[in-house]
Coordinates of C-alpha atoms in Angstrom, one line a residue:
X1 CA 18.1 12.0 -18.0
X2 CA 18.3 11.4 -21.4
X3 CA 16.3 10.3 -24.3
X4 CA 17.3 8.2 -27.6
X5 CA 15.8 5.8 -29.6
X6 CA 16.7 4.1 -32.8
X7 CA 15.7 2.2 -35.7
X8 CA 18.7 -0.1 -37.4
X9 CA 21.7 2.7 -38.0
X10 CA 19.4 5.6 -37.4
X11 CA 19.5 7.8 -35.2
X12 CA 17.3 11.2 -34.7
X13 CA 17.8 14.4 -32.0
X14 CA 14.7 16.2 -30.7
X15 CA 15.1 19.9 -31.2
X16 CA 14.8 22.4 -28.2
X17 CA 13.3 25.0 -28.6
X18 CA 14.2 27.7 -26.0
X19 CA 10.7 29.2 -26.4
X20 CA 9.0 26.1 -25.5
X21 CA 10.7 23.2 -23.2
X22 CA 9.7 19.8 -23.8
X23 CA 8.4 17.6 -22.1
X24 CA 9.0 14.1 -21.4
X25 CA 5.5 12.9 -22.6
X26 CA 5.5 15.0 -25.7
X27 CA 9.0 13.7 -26.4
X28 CA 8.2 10.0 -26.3
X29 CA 4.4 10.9 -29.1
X30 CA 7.0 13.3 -31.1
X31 CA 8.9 9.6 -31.2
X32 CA 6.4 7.7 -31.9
X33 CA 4.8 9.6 -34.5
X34 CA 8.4 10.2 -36.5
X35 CA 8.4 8.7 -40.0
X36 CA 12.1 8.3 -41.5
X37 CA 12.8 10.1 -44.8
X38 CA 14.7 8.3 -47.6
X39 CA 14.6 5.0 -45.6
X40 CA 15.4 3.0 -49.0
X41 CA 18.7 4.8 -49.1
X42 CA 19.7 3.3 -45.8
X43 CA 22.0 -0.2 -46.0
X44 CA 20.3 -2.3 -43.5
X45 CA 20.9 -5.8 -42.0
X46 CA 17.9 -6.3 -40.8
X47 CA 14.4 -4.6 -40.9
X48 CA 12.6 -4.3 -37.0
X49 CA 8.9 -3.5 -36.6
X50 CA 8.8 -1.3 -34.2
X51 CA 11.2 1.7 -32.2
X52 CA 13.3 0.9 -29.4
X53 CA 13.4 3.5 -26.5
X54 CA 15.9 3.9 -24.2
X55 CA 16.1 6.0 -20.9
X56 CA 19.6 6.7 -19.6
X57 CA 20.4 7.8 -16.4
X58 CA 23.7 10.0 -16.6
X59 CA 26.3 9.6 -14.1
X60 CA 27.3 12.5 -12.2
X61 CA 30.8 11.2 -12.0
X62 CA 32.1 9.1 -15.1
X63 CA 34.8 6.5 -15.3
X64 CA 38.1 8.2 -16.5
X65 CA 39.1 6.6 -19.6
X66 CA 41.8 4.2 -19.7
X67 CA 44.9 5.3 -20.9
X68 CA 46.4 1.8 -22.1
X69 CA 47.3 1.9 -25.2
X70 CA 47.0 -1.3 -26.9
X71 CA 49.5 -2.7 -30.1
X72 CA 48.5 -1.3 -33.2
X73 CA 50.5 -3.1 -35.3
X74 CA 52.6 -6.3 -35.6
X75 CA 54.9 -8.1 -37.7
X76 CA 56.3 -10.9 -38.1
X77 CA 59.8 -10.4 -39.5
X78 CA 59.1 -12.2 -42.5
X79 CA 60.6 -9.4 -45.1
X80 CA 57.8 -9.2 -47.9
X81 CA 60.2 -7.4 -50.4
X82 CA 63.2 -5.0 -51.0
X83 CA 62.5 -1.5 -51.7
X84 CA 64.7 1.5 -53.1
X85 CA 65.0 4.5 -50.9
X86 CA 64.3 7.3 -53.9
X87 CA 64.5 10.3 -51.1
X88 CA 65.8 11.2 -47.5
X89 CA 65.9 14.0 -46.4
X90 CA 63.9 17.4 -44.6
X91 CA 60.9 18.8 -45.5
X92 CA 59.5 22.1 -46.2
X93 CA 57.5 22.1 -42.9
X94 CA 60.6 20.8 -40.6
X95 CA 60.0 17.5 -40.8
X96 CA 62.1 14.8 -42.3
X97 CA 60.7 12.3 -45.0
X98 CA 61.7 9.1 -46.5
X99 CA 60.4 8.0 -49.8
X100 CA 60.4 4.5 -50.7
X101 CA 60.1 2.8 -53.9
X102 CA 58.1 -0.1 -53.6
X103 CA 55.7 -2.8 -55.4
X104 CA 54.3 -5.6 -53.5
X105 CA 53.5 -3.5 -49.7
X106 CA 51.9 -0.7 -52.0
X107 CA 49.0 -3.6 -52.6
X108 CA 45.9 -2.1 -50.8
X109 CA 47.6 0.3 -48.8
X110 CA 46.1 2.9 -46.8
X111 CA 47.2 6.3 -45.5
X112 CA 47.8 6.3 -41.6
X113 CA 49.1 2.3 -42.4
X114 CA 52.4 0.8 -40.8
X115 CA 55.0 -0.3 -43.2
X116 CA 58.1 -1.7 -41.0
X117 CA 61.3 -0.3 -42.7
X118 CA 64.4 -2.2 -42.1
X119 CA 62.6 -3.5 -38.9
X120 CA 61.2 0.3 -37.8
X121 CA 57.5 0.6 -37.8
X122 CA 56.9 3.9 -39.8
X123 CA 53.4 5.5 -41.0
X124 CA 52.5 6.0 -44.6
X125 CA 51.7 9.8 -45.1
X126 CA 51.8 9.8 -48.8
X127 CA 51.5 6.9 -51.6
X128 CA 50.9 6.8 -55.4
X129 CA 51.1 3.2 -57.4
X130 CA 54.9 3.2 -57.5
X131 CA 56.2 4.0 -54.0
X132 CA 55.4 5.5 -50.3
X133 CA 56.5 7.8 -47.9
X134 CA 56.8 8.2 -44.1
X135 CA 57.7 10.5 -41.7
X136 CA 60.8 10.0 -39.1
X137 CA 60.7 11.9 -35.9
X138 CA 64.2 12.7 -34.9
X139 CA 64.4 10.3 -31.7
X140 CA 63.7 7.2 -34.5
X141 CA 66.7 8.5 -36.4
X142 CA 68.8 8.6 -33.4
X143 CA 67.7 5.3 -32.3
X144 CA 68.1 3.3 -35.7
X145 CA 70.3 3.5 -38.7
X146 CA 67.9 4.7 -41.1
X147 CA 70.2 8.0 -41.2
X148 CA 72.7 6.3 -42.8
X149 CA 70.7 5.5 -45.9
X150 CA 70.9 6.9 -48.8
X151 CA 69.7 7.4 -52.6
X152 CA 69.7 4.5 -53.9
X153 CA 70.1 2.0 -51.1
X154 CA 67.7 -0.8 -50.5
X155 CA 65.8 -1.7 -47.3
X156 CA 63.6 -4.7 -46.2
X157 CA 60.0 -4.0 -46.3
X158 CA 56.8 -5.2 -44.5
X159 CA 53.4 -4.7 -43.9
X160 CA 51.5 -5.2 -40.7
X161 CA 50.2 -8.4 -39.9
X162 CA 46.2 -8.8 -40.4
X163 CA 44.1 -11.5 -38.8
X164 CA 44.4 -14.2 -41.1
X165 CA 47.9 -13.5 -41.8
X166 CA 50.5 -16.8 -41.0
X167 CA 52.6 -16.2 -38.4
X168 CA 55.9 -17.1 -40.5
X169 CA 58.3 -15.7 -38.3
X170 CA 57.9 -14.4 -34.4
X171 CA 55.7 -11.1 -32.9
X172 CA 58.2 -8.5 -33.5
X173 CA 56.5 -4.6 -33.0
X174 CA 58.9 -2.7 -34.7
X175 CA 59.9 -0.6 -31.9
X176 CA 63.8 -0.9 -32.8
X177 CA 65.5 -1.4 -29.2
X178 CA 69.2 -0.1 -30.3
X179 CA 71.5 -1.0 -33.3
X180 CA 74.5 -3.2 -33.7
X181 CA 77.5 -2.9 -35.7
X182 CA 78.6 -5.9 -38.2
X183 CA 82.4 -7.2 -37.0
X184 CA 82.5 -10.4 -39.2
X185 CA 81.0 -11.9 -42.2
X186 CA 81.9 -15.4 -43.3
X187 CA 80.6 -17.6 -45.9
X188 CA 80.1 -21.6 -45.5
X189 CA 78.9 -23.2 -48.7
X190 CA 76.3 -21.2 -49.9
X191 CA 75.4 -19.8 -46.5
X192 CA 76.7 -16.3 -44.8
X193 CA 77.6 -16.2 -41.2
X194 CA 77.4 -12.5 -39.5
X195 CA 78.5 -11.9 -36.4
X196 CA 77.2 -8.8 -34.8
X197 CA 78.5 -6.5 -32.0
X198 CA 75.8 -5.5 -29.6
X199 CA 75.2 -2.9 -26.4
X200 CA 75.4 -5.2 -23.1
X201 CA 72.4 -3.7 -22.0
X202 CA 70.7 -5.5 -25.1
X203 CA 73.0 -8.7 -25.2
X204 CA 71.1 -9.6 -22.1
X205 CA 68.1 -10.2 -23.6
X206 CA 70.1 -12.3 -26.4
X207 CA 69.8 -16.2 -26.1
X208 CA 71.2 -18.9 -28.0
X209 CA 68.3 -20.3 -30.4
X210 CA 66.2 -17.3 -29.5
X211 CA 64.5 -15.0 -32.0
X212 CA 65.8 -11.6 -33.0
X213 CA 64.9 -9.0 -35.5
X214 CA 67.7 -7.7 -37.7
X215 CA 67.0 -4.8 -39.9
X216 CA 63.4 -6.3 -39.7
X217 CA 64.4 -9.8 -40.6
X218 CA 63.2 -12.5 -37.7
X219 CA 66.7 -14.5 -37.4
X220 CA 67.8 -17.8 -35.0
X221 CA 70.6 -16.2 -32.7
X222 CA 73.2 -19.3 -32.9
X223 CA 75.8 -18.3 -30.4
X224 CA 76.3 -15.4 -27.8
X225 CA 80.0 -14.2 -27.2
X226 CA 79.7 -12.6 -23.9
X227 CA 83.3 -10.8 -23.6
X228 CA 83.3 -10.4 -26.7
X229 CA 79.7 -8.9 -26.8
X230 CA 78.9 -10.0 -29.8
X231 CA 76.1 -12.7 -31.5
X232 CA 75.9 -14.1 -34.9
X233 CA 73.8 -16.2 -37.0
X234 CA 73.6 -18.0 -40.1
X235 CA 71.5 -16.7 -43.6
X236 CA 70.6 -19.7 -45.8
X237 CA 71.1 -19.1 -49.7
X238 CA 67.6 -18.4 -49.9
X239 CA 67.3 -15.7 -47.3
X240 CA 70.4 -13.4 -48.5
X241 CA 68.4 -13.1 -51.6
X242 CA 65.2 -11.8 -49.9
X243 CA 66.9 -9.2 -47.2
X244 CA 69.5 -6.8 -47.3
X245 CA 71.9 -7.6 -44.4
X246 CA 74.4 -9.4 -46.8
X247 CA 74.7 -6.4 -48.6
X248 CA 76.0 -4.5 -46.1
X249 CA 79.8 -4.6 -45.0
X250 CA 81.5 -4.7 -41.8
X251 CA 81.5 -2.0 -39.6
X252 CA 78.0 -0.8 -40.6
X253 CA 74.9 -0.7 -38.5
X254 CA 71.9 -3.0 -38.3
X255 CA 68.6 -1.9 -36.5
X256 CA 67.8 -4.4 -33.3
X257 CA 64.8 -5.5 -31.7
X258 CA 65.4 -8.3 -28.7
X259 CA 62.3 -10.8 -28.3
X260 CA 59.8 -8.4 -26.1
X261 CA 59.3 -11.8 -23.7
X262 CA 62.3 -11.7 -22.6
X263 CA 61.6 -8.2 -21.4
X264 CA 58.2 -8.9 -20.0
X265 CA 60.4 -12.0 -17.8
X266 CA 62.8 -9.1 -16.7
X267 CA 59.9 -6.9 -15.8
X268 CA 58.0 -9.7 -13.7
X269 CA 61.0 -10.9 -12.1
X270 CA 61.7 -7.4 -10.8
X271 CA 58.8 -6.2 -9.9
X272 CA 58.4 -8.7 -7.0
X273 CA 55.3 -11.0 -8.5
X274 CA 57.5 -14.4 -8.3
X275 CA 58.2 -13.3 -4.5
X276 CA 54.8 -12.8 -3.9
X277 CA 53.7 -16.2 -4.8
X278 CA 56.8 -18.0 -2.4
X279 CA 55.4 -16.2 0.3
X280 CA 51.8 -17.1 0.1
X281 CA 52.7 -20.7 -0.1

C-alpha cells in the first residue's frame, strides 16, 4: 500500500528510516502537519485549501505496456522552402550527417524535431540560426536518393505539421516507400510534365487523380502506364519555382511515398475483415 498526497504541483516523500518504521497513523499527522517551503516560488493555477490524500492499492501483476507506437510526425507535402545541402558525408563517430542550409524551417526549431528532407522525415541533431543537421542511418540512404546529393544541391524542405496547421496538401509521414527514376520531361505552355518510372510493387498503390509524394512534394498522379510502369503528372508554373523536381534531369531518382490508405485498403482486404462481415450477414 502506498501513500501520496499533494498540493497543486507538489509533491513530498516520507523518509524511512531503517531505525524506526513508520507507521501508517504517524504518516498521515507527519502529512498533516507539513508546511511547504518557498511556496511563492511555485507557478500555480489554482490555490486549494486543504491536502488531498490518496491510498493506492498496488497491483501484484501490472498491465504490460502497450507497445503501439503512435505517428509522431506528419506533413503535408506542402514544400515550405528550398534549402542548400552545405555537407554530406560520415562522421567522426561512424555515423553519416547531412547539413542543410536553411531559413524559414529554422524558425522555432527544436533539437529532437522532424524536418522532412526531399520527402524523408529526418531528426535535427544540431542547429545554429543559418542551417541544420540530421543524422541518416544507412537503411534511409539505401532506401531514398539522398546519397546522390551533393555540395551544393538543393532539396525541398518541411516541418512537421502542428495542430493548427492547414492541411494544404494530403497526410504524407515521410516514411519514403521506394524511389523512381525520371524517363520524360515535357513542357506545355508554362507547365512541366514528368513522367516517372516506378517499382510494380509500388505502381499498385498508384491511381489516376490520387495523391503522391515526390521528393516530399504532394502531387495529383494524372495517368498510370501499366506496361510501361510508369506515372506522370503535371507542375504548374508556380510549383516548379517552389520544389526541386524540375531541376533534376532524366534518368535521376526521386524519393516516393504512395498514399498510406491505399495500403491500409490492401491490409484490410487481406487480412480477411470484408469476409468476415459477408458471412455474418
Amino acid at each position: 500500500m502506498a501513500l501520496s498526497f499533494s498540493r497543486t504541483a507538489l509533491s513530498v516523500t516520507q523518509q524511512y528510516s531503517p531505525s524506526k518504521k513508520p507507521t501508517t497513523k504517524s504518516t498521515f499527522l507527519n502529512l498533516l502537519s507539513y508546511k511547504p517551503h518557498n511556496v511563492n516560488k511555485l507557478s500555480t493555477i489554482s490555490k486549494p485549501n486543504s491536502f488531498s490524500l490518496t491510498i493506492t492499492k498496488l497491483s501484484k501483476n501490472p498491465k504490460p505496456k502497450s507497445h503501439f507506437q503512435p505517428v509522431r510526425s506528419l506533413f503535408t507535402g506542402i514544400v515550405e522552402e528550398m534549402g542548400t545541402v552545405q555537407r554530406l558525408g560520415d562522421t567522426k563517430d561512424g555515423g553519416f550527417d547531412l547539413k542543410i542550409e536553411a531559413k524559414t524551417v529554422l524558425e522555432g526549431v527544436h533539437l529532437g524535431d522532424s524536418i522532412a528532407v526531399n520527402g524523408t522525415c529526418l531528426t535535427v541533431t544540431d542547429f545554429t540560426n543559418e542551417d541544420f543537421t540530421v543524422g541518416l542511418s544507412p537503411e534511409t540512404l539505401r532506401k531514398t536518393s539522398l546519397i546522390e546529393l551533393k555540395t551544393g544541391s538543393l532539396v525541398n524542405l518541411e516541418r512537421a505539421v502542428q495542430p493548427v496547421s492547414r492541411m494544404g496538401g494530403h497526410f504524407v509521414q515521410g516514411h519514403v516507400d521506394g524511389t523512381g527514376v525520371i524517363v520524360e520531361k515535357k513542357p506545355e505552355g508554362d507547365s512541366l510534365w514528368i513522367k516517372v518510372k516506378a517499382d510494380q510493387g509500388l505502381l499498385k498503390y498508384i491511381v489516376p487523380k490520387g495523391f503522391i509524394a515526390v521528393d516530399g512534394a504532394s502531387l495529383t498522379v494524372v495517368d498510370v502506364m501499366e506496361e510501361e510502369e510508369c506515372f506522370n503528372f503535371m507542375l504548374v508554373a508556380y510549383t516548379q519555382q517552389k520544389v526541386v523536381i524540375p531541376l533534376k534531369e532524366v534518368s535521376q531518382k526521386v524519393n516516393l511515398e504512395v498514399d498510406i490508405l491505399g495500403k491500409y485498403v490492401e491490409r484490410l482486404l487481406s487480412s480477411g475483415f470484408v469476409d468476415s462481415f459477408k458471412g455474418s450477414s
